[in-house]
Amino acid sequence: MRRTTLVAPLLLFALYAVLMGVYFRYTAPVKVPAEYAGTVADPAMYMTKGQLESIESMRPWLRWFFFVTPPLQWLALWLLLASGTAARWREALERARLPLAIRYPVFVFCVWSVSSLAVLPLRFASYRVSYAHGVATQSVPGWLRDWAVSFLLDYATVLAALGAAQWLMSRGGGWKGKLWLLSVPFIAFYMYIQPVFISPLFTDIRPMSDERLERSILELARRADIRADRVFEAEMSSKTNAVNAEIRGLGSTLRIVVWDTALEQLDEEELLQVMAHEIGHYVKRHLEWAAAGYALWSMVLIAAVGALYERLAASRGACWGIRRPSDMTGVPLILLLVSMALFVCQPAANAISRESEKSADLYALELTGNAEAEIAFIWKTAATSLSDPHPPLLSRLYGTHPSDLERIAMALRFSEKQSGKGLPGNDRPGKDEPWEERRGG
């Protein structure tokens, strides 16, 4: 194996990491377009100077970790393949004369461990930066425990997907269509069991203790024809100060879940506004559309990545020790191609996600008619999570939600349409309350 095959990717990764660092440091200052300066969309109106400085200190690092982590994982997978390490592992397992039913899970575990451990320092550093700025609250043992659970769940998923794919490859042609047919029920099954079996592995979820507030939320849900008997409370304050609520699951596993941080930080009107947004996702059938989108995306991904993998295995397989497409030595290459495809296509998928979030925001405004509560909860969530109201372009492209600025601007337009006047900077939501108290003083 030529030295350049190993050195060139290392240098390319280092250059990419430096460029990302320069870009996010250059775009660190919190800025909003001139037309929003001095309005309720201006973070200077609802955040303290210290909070703005914390955003400028924390966010560039979190963005850098986000964009550098996938390429580092690609690098680890490439080195396993190009250095011949993957082929040597396969040969060692074959010499041990273990049955394939044991060799394959062990091999996949080794590959997945290397790719996961390679990025563990970056993930841990991201958590510590968030913790240092008061957003994350989880202890180090708690964080490591969650990481270990995620690692095992992801390993089981990867093992099942790769095992099915390479078994179908060994059976002859048409394996891509068969694999896609298997993926569709798996996607639906995962979305069905996630709120009942997966989420409780990470978070204590229990019925809401505030019965009066629960009745208010259920009444709001009934106005949208959602048949739910209980509201659940997720204990997230031991992990984060961020605020959220969710409607999870499909069919009989549908659950309305509110984070305890939202119960602590939002007043009733603001909390109902958050719930109205989540109800909007349900009414607009975003969960079902998401499931259909995942199924369509898996078809494209399997077809494109599968064709590229077969071509590379045929043309370069001998150099990497891949004897045939179904050879376990090809596992690092499959993971590399899938990860790269997901990363490259993420902006398109997230653009659809942002549109669904905008649709849910608009539904919430129409359901409650309360633009002031909408803006107030955005203020509070922005302050507790230290979110940049107008992040740099690259971050917006990879964001799953509209920026705080965009969401507040929508509420302003709704207010103007509803009452014929907006909410100027001196006519803030909750203006009868002390301003320093409203913005977290």
CSV table of C-alpha atoms in Angstrom, one decimal:
chain,number,residue,atom,x,y,z
A,1,MET,CA,0.0,0.0,0.0
A,2,ARG,CA,1.5,3.3,-1.1
A,3,ARG,CA,2.3,5.7,1.7
A,4,THR,CA,0.3,8.5,-0.1
A,5,THR,CA,-2.8,6.4,0.2
A,6,LEU,CA,-2.7,6.8,4.0
A,7,VAL,CA,-1.0,10.2,4.3
A,8,ALA,CA,-3.1,12.1,1.8
A,9,PRO,CA,-6.4,11.6,3.6
A,10,LEU,CA,-4.8,12.7,6.9
A,11,LEU,CA,-3.5,15.9,5.4
A,12,LEU,CA,-6.9,16.5,3.7
A,13,PHE,CA,-8.7,16.0,6.9
A,14,ALA,CA,-6.3,18.4,8.8
A,15,LEU,CA,-6.9,21.1,6.1
A,16,TYR,CA,-10.7,20.6,6.3
A,17,ALA,CA,-10.6,20.9,10.1
A,18,VAL,CA,-8.6,24.1,9.9
A,19,LEU,CA,-10.9,25.7,7.3
A,20,MET,CA,-13.9,24.8,9.4
A,21,GLY,CA,-12.3,26.4,12.4
A,22,VAL,CA,-11.5,29.6,10.6
A,23,TYR,CA,-15.0,29.8,9.1
A,24,PHE,CA,-16.8,29.3,12.4
A,25,ARG,CA,-14.5,31.7,14.3
A,26,TYR,CA,-15.1,34.3,11.6
A,27,THR,CA,-18.9,33.9,11.8
A,28,ALA,CA,-19.0,33.7,15.6
A,29,PRO,CA,-20.4,37.3,16.3
A,30,VAL,CA,-24.1,37.3,16.9
A,31,LYS,CA,-25.7,39.5,14.2
A,32,VAL,CA,-29.2,40.0,12.8
A,33,PRO,CA,-30.3,41.8,9.6
A,34,ALA,CA,-30.6,45.5,10.0
A,35,GLU,CA,-34.4,45.5,9.6
A,36,TYR,CA,-34.8,43.4,12.8
A,37,ALA,CA,-32.4,45.5,14.9
A,38,GLY,CA,-34.3,46.9,17.9
A,39,THR,CA,-37.4,44.7,17.4
A,40,VAL,CA,-38.5,41.6,19.4
A,41,ALA,CA,-36.4,39.5,17.0
A,42,ASP,CA,-33.2,41.3,18.1
A,43,PRO,CA,-31.4,39.1,20.7
A,44,ALA,CA,-30.2,42.3,22.4
A,45,MET,CA,-33.8,42.8,23.5
A,46,TYR,CA,-34.2,39.4,25.2
A,47,MET,CA,-30.7,38.2,26.1
A,48,THR,CA,-28.2,39.7,28.5
A,49,LYS,CA,-24.7,40.7,27.4
A,50,GLY,CA,-23.3,37.7,29.2
A,51,GLN,CA,-25.6,35.3,27.3
A,52,LEU,CA,-24.6,36.9,23.9
A,53,GLU,CA,-21.0,36.5,24.8
A,54,SER,CA,-21.6,32.9,25.8
A,55,ILE,CA,-23.2,32.2,22.4
A,56,GLU,CA,-20.2,33.7,20.7
A,57,SER,CA,-17.9,31.5,22.8
A,58,MET,CA,-19.8,28.2,22.7
A,59,ARG,CA,-21.5,28.0,19.3
A,60,PRO,CA,-18.3,28.1,17.1
A,61,TRP,CA,-16.9,25.1,19.0
A,62,LEU,CA,-20.1,23.1,18.8
A,63,ARG,CA,-20.4,23.8,15.1
A,64,TRP,CA,-16.8,22.8,14.5
A,65,PHE,CA,-17.3,19.5,16.4
A,66,PHE,CA,-20.5,18.8,14.4
A,67,PHE,CA,-18.8,19.3,11.0
A,68,VAL,CA,-15.5,17.7,11.9
A,69,THR,CA,-16.9,14.5,13.5
A,70,PRO,CA,-18.2,12.7,10.4
A,71,PRO,CA,-15.0,13.2,8.3
A,72,LEU,CA,-12.9,11.9,11.3
A,73,GLN,CA,-15.1,8.8,11.3
A,74,TRP,CA,-14.6,8.5,7.5
A,75,LEU,CA,-10.9,8.7,8.1
A,76,ALA,CA,-10.9,5.9,10.6
A,77,LEU,CA,-12.9,3.7,8.3
A,78,TRP,CA,-10.7,4.5,5.4
A,79,LEU,CA,-7.5,3.7,7.4
A,80,LEU,CA,-9.0,0.3,8.4
A,81,LEU,CA,-9.6,-0.5,4.8
A,82,ALA,CA,-6.6,1.0,3.1
A,83,SER,CA,-4.0,-0.2,5.7
A,84,GLY,CA,-5.2,-3.8,5.3
A,85,THR,CA,-6.3,-4.0,8.9
A,86,ALA,CA,-9.8,-5.1,8.1
A,87,ALA,CA,-8.5,-7.9,5.9
A,88,ARG,CA,-6.2,-9.0,8.6
A,89,TRP,CA,-9.0,-9.1,11.1
A,90,ARG,CA,-11.1,-11.2,8.8
A,91,GLU,CA,-8.2,-13.6,8.2
A,92,ALA,CA,-7.6,-13.9,12.0
A,93,LEU,CA,-11.2,-14.8,12.6
A,94,GLU,CA,-11.1,-17.4,9.8
A,95,ARG,CA,-8.0,-19.0,11.3
A,96,ALA,CA,-9.9,-19.3,14.6
A,97,ARG,CA,-12.3,-21.5,12.7
A,98,LEU,CA,-15.3,-19.8,14.4
A,99,PRO,CA,-18.7,-20.2,12.7
A,100,LEU,CA,-19.8,-17.3,10.5
A,101,ALA,CA,-22.6,-16.6,12.9
A,102,ILE,CA,-19.9,-15.6,15.4
A,103,ARG,CA,-17.2,-14.2,13.1
A,104,TYR,CA,-19.5,-11.7,11.4
A,105,PRO,CA,-20.9,-10.0,14.6
A,106,VAL,CA,-17.3,-9.9,16.1
A,107,PHE,CA,-15.9,-8.3,12.9
A,108,VAL,CA,-18.7,-5.7,12.7
A,109,PHE,CA,-18.2,-5.0,16.5
A,110,CYS,CA,-14.5,-4.3,15.9
A,111,VAL,CA,-15.1,-2.0,13.0
A,112,TRP,CA,-17.9,-0.2,14.8
A,113,SER,CA,-15.8,0.2,17.9
A,114,VAL,CA,-12.9,1.8,16.0
A,115,SER,CA,-15.2,4.2,14.1
A,116,SER,CA,-17.0,5.2,17.3
A,117,LEU,CA,-14.0,5.5,19.6
A,118,ALA,CA,-12.2,7.6,16.9
A,119,VAL,CA,-14.8,10.4,17.4
A,120,LEU,CA,-15.5,9.8,21.1
A,121,PRO,CA,-13.0,12.6,22.1
A,122,LEU,CA,-14.8,15.1,19.9
A,123,ARG,CA,-18.3,14.1,21.2
A,124,PHE,CA,-17.0,14.3,24.8
A,125,ALA,CA,-15.4,17.7,24.2
A,126,SER,CA,-18.7,19.0,22.7
A,127,TYR,CA,-20.6,17.9,25.8
A,128,ARG,CA,-18.0,19.5,28.1
A,129,VAL,CA,-18.2,22.8,26.2
A,130,SER,CA,-22.0,22.8,26.5
A,131,TYR,CA,-21.6,21.9,30.2
A,132,ALA,CA,-19.1,24.7,30.8
A,133,HIS,CA,-21.6,27.2,29.4
A,134,GLY,CA,-24.5,26.0,31.5
A,135,VAL,CA,-26.6,24.3,28.8
A,136,ALA,CA,-25.7,20.7,29.6
A,137,THR,CA,-26.2,19.6,33.2
A,138,GLN,CA,-25.4,15.9,33.0
A,139,SER,CA,-22.6,14.4,35.0
A,140,VAL,CA,-19.7,12.7,33.3
A,141,PRO,CA,-20.7,9.2,34.4
A,142,GLY,CA,-24.2,9.8,33.2
A,143,TRP,CA,-23.0,11.1,29.8
A,144,LEU,CA,-20.7,8.0,29.4
A,145,ARG,CA,-23.6,5.7,30.3
A,146,ASP,CA,-25.8,7.3,27.7
A,147,TRP,CA,-23.0,7.0,25.1
A,148,ALA,CA,-22.5,3.4,25.9
A,149,VAL,CA,-26.2,2.6,25.5
A,150,SER,CA,-26.3,4.5,22.2
A,151,PHE,CA,-23.2,2.6,21.0
A,152,LEU,CA,-24.8,-0.7,21.7
A,153,LEU,CA,-28.2,0.2,20.1
A,154,ASP,CA,-26.4,1.6,17.1
A,155,TYR,CA,-24.2,-1.5,16.8
A,156,ALA,CA,-27.3,-3.8,16.9
A,157,THR,CA,-28.9,-1.7,14.2
A,158,VAL,CA,-25.7,-1.6,12.0
A,159,LEU,CA,-25.2,-5.4,12.5
A,160,ALA,CA,-28.8,-6.1,11.4
A,161,ALA,CA,-28.6,-3.8,8.4
A,162,LEU,CA,-25.2,-4.9,7.2
A,163,GLY,CA,-25.9,-8.6,7.9
A,164,ALA,CA,-29.1,-8.4,5.9
A,165,ALA,CA,-27.4,-6.5,3.0
A,166,GLN,CA,-24.4,-8.8,2.7
A,167,TRP,CA,-26.5,-12.0,3.1
A,168,LEU,CA,-28.7,-10.8,0.3
A,169,MET,CA,-25.6,-10.0,-1.8
A,170,SER,CA,-24.5,-13.6,-1.3
A,171,ARG,CA,-27.8,-14.9,-2.7
A,172,GLY,CA,-27.4,-13.3,-6.1
A,173,GLY,CA,-28.9,-10.4,-8.1
A,174,GLY,CA,-31.8,-8.1,-7.0
A,175,TRP,CA,-30.4,-7.7,-3.5
A,176,LYS,CA,-31.0,-3.9,-3.5
A,177,GLY,CA,-34.7,-4.2,-4.0
A,178,LYS,CA,-35.1,-6.9,-1.4
A,179,LEU,CA,-33.1,-5.0,1.1
A,180,TRP,CA,-35.3,-1.9,0.6
A,181,LEU,CA,-38.4,-4.1,1.1
A,182,LEU,CA,-36.9,-5.2,4.4
A,183,SER,CA,-36.1,-1.6,5.4
A,184,VAL,CA,-39.6,-0.3,5.1
A,185,PRO,CA,-41.2,-2.3,7.9
A,186,PHE,CA,-38.1,-1.8,10.0
A,187,ILE,CA,-38.5,2.0,9.8
A,188,ALA,CA,-42.2,1.8,10.7
A,189,PHE,CA,-41.4,-0.7,13.6
A,190,TYR,CA,-38.7,1.6,15.0
A,191,MET,CA,-40.9,4.6,14.9
A,192,TYR,CA,-43.6,2.6,16.6
A,193,ILE,CA,-41.5,1.2,19.5
A,194,GLN,CA,-39.3,4.3,20.0
A,195,PRO,CA,-41.4,6.1,22.6
A,196,VAL,CA,-42.1,2.9,24.6
A,197,PHE,CA,-38.9,1.0,24.5
A,198,ILE,CA,-36.0,3.2,23.3
A,199,SER,CA,-36.6,6.6,24.9
A,200,PRO,CA,-37.0,5.1,28.5
A,201,LEU,CA,-33.4,3.8,28.2
A,202,PHE,CA,-32.2,7.3,28.3
A,203,THR,CA,-34.8,9.3,30.2
A,204,ASP,CA,-37.2,8.7,33.0
A,205,ILE,CA,-40.7,9.2,31.5
A,206,ARG,CA,-43.7,9.3,33.8
A,207,PRO,CA,-47.3,10.6,33.7
A,208,MET,CA,-47.5,14.3,34.3
A,209,SER,CA,-48.0,15.1,38.0
A,210,ASP,CA,-49.7,18.5,37.5
A,211,GLU,CA,-53.3,17.3,36.8
A,212,ARG,CA,-54.7,20.8,36.0
A,213,LEU,CA,-52.0,21.5,33.4
A,214,GLU,CA,-52.5,18.0,32.0
A,215,ARG,CA,-56.2,18.8,31.5
A,216,SER,CA,-55.3,22.0,29.7
A,217,ILE,CA,-53.0,20.2,27.3
A,218,LEU,CA,-55.5,17.4,26.7
A,219,GLU,CA,-58.2,19.9,26.0
A,220,LEU,CA,-55.9,21.6,23.4
A,221,ALA,CA,-55.2,18.2,21.9
A,222,ARG,CA,-58.9,17.4,21.7
A,223,ARG,CA,-59.5,20.7,19.8
A,224,ALA,CA,-57.2,19.2,17.2
A,225,ASP,CA,-59.0,15.8,17.3
A,226,ILE,CA,-56.1,14.0,19.0
A,227,ARG,CA,-57.4,11.2,21.3
A,228,ALA,CA,-55.0,11.0,24.2
A,229,ASP,CA,-55.7,10.1,27.8
A,230,ARG,CA,-52.5,11.1,29.4
A,231,VAL,CA,-49.6,13.6,29.1
A,232,PHE,CA,-46.1,12.3,30.0
A,233,GLU,CA,-43.3,14.2,31.6
A,234,ALA,CA,-39.7,13.5,30.7
A,235,GLU,CA,-37.0,14.1,33.4
A,236,MET,CA,-34.5,16.0,31.4
A,237,SER,CA,-33.3,18.6,33.9
A,238,SER,CA,-30.5,16.2,34.9
A,239,LYS,CA,-29.1,16.3,31.4
A,240,THR,CA,-29.9,19.8,30.0
A,241,ASN,CA,-31.4,23.2,30.7
A,242,ALA,CA,-32.9,23.3,27.2
A,243,VAL,CA,-36.7,23.2,26.8
A,244,ASN,CA,-38.7,20.9,24.6
A,245,ALA,CA,-41.9,18.9,24.2
A,246,GLU,CA,-42.8,16.1,21.7
A,247,ILE,CA,-45.5,14.0,20.3
A,248,ARG,CA,-43.8,10.6,19.7
A,249,GLY,CA,-44.8,7.2,18.3
A,250,LEU,CA,-47.4,5.9,15.9
A,251,GLY,CA,-50.8,4.5,16.5
A,252,SER,CA,-51.2,2.9,19.9
A,253,THR,CA,-47.8,4.1,21.1
A,254,LEU,CA,-48.6,7.8,20.4
A,255,ARG,CA,-47.4,9.9,23.4
A,256,ILE,CA,-47.5,13.5,24.3
A,257,VAL,CA,-44.3,14.2,26.2
A,258,VAL,CA,-43.2,17.4,27.9
A,259,TRP,CA,-39.7,17.9,29.3
A,260,ASP,CA,-39.6,18.9,33.0
A,261,THR,CA,-37.4,21.8,32.0
A,262,ALA,CA,-40.4,23.2,30.0
A,263,LEU,CA,-42.6,22.8,33.0
A,264,GLU,CA,-40.1,24.7,35.2
A,265,GLN,CA,-39.3,27.6,32.8
A,266,LEU,CA,-42.4,28.3,30.8
A,267,ASP,CA,-45.7,29.7,32.0
A,268,GLU,CA,-48.9,28.0,31.0
A,269,GLU,CA,-49.6,30.1,27.9
A,270,GLU,CA,-46.1,29.5,26.7
A,271,LEU,CA,-46.3,25.8,27.4
A,272,LEU,CA,-49.6,25.5,25.6
A,273,GLN,CA,-48.0,27.3,22.6
A,274,VAL,CA,-45.2,24.7,22.5
A,275,MET,CA,-47.8,21.9,22.7
A,276,ALA,CA,-49.8,23.5,19.9
A,277,HIS,CA,-46.6,23.3,17.8
A,278,GLU,CA,-46.2,19.6,18.5
A,279,ILE,CA,-50.0,19.1,17.9
A,280,GLY,CA,-49.4,20.7,14.5
A,281,HIS,CA,-46.9,18.0,13.6
A,282,TYR,CA,-49.6,15.4,14.4
A,283,VAL,CA,-52.4,17.2,12.6
A,284,LYS,CA,-50.3,17.8,9.5
A,285,ARG,CA,-49.3,14.1,9.5
A,286,HIS,CA,-45.6,15.0,9.7
A,287,LEU,CA,-44.8,11.7,11.4
A,288,GLU,CA,-46.4,9.7,8.7
A,289,TRP,CA,-44.8,11.8,6.0
A,290,ALA,CA,-41.5,11.4,7.8
A,291,ALA,CA,-41.9,7.6,7.7
A,292,ALA,CA,-42.7,7.8,4.0
A,293,GLY,CA,-39.7,10.1,3.4
A,294,TYR,CA,-37.4,7.7,5.2
A,295,ALA,CA,-38.7,4.8,3.1
A,296,LEU,CA,-38.1,6.8,-0.1
A,297,TRP,CA,-34.7,8.0,1.0
A,298,SER,CA,-33.7,4.4,1.9
A,299,MET,CA,-34.6,3.3,-1.6
A,300,VAL,CA,-32.4,6.0,-3.1
A,301,LEU,CA,-29.6,5.4,-0.6
A,302,ILE,CA,-29.6,1.6,-1.1
A,303,ALA,CA,-29.6,1.9,-4.9
A,304,ALA,CA,-26.9,4.6,-5.2
A,305,VAL,CA,-24.6,3.3,-2.4
A,306,GLY,CA,-25.1,-0.3,-3.4
A,307,ALA,CA,-24.2,0.4,-7.0
A,308,LEU,CA,-21.1,2.3,-6.0
A,309,TYR,CA,-20.0,-0.3,-3.5
A,310,GLU,CA,-20.3,-3.1,-6.1
A,311,ARG,CA,-18.3,-1.1,-8.5
A,312,LEU,CA,-15.5,-0.3,-6.0
A,313,ALA,CA,-15.4,-3.8,-4.7
A,314,ALA,CA,-14.9,-5.1,-8.3
A,315,SER,CA,-12.3,-2.5,-9.3
A,316,ARG,CA,-10.4,-2.0,-6.0
A,317,GLY,CA,-11.4,-4.9,-3.9
A,318,ALA,CA,-8.2,-6.9,-4.5
A,319,CYS,CA,-6.2,-4.0,-3.0
A,320,TRP,CA,-8.3,-3.9,0.1
A,321,GLY,CA,-8.8,-7.6,0.6
A,322,ILE,CA,-12.5,-7.6,-0.5
A,323,ARG,CA,-12.8,-10.9,-2.3
A,324,ARG,CA,-16.5,-10.4,-3.3
A,325,PRO,CA,-19.3,-7.9,-2.4
A,326,SER,CA,-20.6,-10.1,0.4
A,327,ASP,CA,-17.1,-10.4,2.0
A,328,MET,CA,-17.1,-9.0,5.6
A,329,THR,CA,-13.9,-7.1,4.7
A,330,GLY,CA,-16.2,-4.7,2.8
A,331,VAL,CA,-18.0,-3.6,6.0
A,332,PRO,CA,-15.8,-0.5,6.5
A,333,LEU,CA,-16.3,0.6,2.9
A,334,ILE,CA,-20.1,0.2,3.2
A,335,LEU,CA,-20.2,2.3,6.4
A,336,LEU,CA,-17.9,4.9,4.8
A,337,LEU,CA,-20.1,5.3,1.7
A,338,VAL,CA,-23.3,5.3,3.7
A,339,SER,CA,-22.0,7.9,6.1
A,340,MET,CA,-20.7,10.2,3.3
A,341,ALA,CA,-24.0,9.9,1.4
A,342,LEU,CA,-26.0,10.8,4.5
A,343,PHE,CA,-23.8,13.8,5.3
A,344,VAL,CA,-23.8,15.2,1.7
A,345,CYS,CA,-27.6,14.8,1.4
A,346,GLN,CA,-28.4,16.1,4.9
A,347,PRO,CA,-29.1,19.7,3.7
A,348,ALA,CA,-31.8,18.5,1.4
A,349,ALA,CA,-33.4,16.3,4.1
A,350,ASN,CA,-33.2,19.1,6.6
A,351,ALA,CA,-34.7,21.6,4.3
A,352,ILE,CA,-37.8,19.4,4.3
A,353,SER,CA,-37.6,19.2,8.1
A,354,ARG,CA,-37.5,23.0,8.4
A,355,GLU,CA,-40.5,23.4,6.2
A,356,SER,CA,-42.4,21.0,8.5
A,357,GLU,CA,-41.3,23.0,11.5
A,358,LYS,CA,-42.5,26.2,9.9
A,359,SER,CA,-45.9,24.5,9.1
A,360,ALA,CA,-46.2,23.4,12.7
A,361,ASP,CA,-45.4,26.9,14.0
A,362,LEU,CA,-48.0,28.4,11.7
A,363,TYR,CA,-50.6,25.8,12.9
A,364,ALA,CA,-49.8,26.7,16.5
A,365,LEU,CA,-50.3,30.4,15.9
A,366,GLU,CA,-53.6,29.7,14.1
A,367,LEU,CA,-54.8,27.3,16.8
A,368,THR,CA,-54.1,29.6,19.8
A,369,GLY,CA,-54.0,33.0,18.1
A,370,ASN,CA,-51.2,33.9,20.6
A,371,ALA,CA,-48.2,35.4,18.8
A,372,GLU,CA,-47.0,36.9,22.1
A,373,ALA,CA,-46.7,33.5,23.8
A,374,GLU,CA,-45.0,32.2,20.6
A,375,ILE,CA,-42.3,34.9,20.8
A,376,ALA,CA,-42.0,34.6,24.6
A,377,PHE,CA,-41.2,30.8,24.6
A,378,ILE,CA,-38.7,31.3,21.7
A,379,TRP,CA,-37.0,34.0,23.9
A,380,LYS,CA,-36.8,31.6,26.8
A,381,THR,CA,-35.7,28.6,24.9
A,382,ALA,CA,-33.0,30.7,23.1
A,383,ALA,CA,-31.7,32.0,26.4
A,384,THR,CA,-31.6,28.6,28.1
A,385,SER,CA,-30.0,26.8,25.1
A,386,LEU,CA,-27.8,29.7,24.1
A,387,SER,CA,-28.9,29.4,20.5
A,388,ASP,CA,-27.7,31.8,17.9
A,389,PRO,CA,-30.8,33.6,16.5
A,390,HIS,CA,-29.2,34.0,13.0
A,391,PRO,CA,-26.5,31.3,12.6
A,392,PRO,CA,-24.0,31.2,9.7
A,393,LEU,CA,-25.2,29.9,6.3
A,394,LEU,CA,-23.5,26.5,6.7
A,395,SER,CA,-25.2,25.9,10.0
A,396,ARG,CA,-28.6,26.9,8.7
A,397,LEU,CA,-28.2,24.5,5.7
A,398,TYR,CA,-27.6,21.6,8.2
A,399,GLY,CA,-30.2,22.8,10.7
A,400,THR,CA,-33.4,20.8,11.3
A,401,HIS,CA,-35.4,23.9,12.5
A,402,PRO,CA,-35.8,27.4,11.3
A,403,SER,CA,-33.6,29.9,13.1
A,404,ASP,CA,-35.1,31.8,16.1
A,405,LEU,CA,-35.1,34.9,13.9
A,406,GLU,CA,-37.2,33.2,11.2
A,407,ARG,CA,-39.6,31.9,13.8
A,408,ILE,CA,-40.1,35.2,15.5
A,409,ALA,CA,-40.5,36.9,12.1
A,410,MET,CA,-43.3,34.5,11.3
A,411,ALA,CA,-45.0,35.3,14.6
A,412,LEU,CA,-44.6,39.1,13.8
A,413,ARG,CA,-46.2,38.6,10.4
A,414,PHE,CA,-49.0,36.6,11.9
A,415,SER,CA,-49.6,39.3,14.5
A,416,GLU,CA,-49.7,42.0,11.8
A,417,LYS,CA,-52.2,40.0,9.7
A,418,GLN,CA,-54.3,39.3,12.8
A,419,SER,CA,-54.5,42.7,14.3
A,420,GLY,CA,-53.2,45.1,11.7
A,421,LYS,CA,-50.1,46.0,13.8
A,422,GLY,CA,-46.9,44.2,14.7
A,423,LEU,CA,-45.0,43.9,18.0
A,424,PRO,CA,-42.4,46.6,17.8
A,425,GLY,CA,-39.4,46.6,20.1
A,426,ASN,CA,-41.1,48.7,22.8
A,427,ASP,CA,-44.3,46.5,22.7
A,428,ARG,CA,-42.8,43.2,24.0
A,429,PRO,CA,-44.7,40.1,25.0
A,430,GLY,CA,-45.2,40.1,28.7
A,431,LYS,CA,-44.5,43.8,28.9
A,432,ASP,CA,-46.4,44.1,32.2
A,433,GLU,CA,-43.7,41.9,33.8
A,434,PRO,CA,-40.3,43.3,34.8
A,435,TRP,CA,-38.1,43.2,31.7
A,436,GLU,CA,-35.0,41.9,33.6
A,437,GLU,CA,-37.1,39.0,34.9
A,438,ARG,CA,-38.5,38.2,31.5
A,439,ARG,CA,-35.1,37.8,29.9
A,440,GLY,CA,-33.4,36.0,32.7
A,441,GLY,CA,-31.8,39.1,34.2
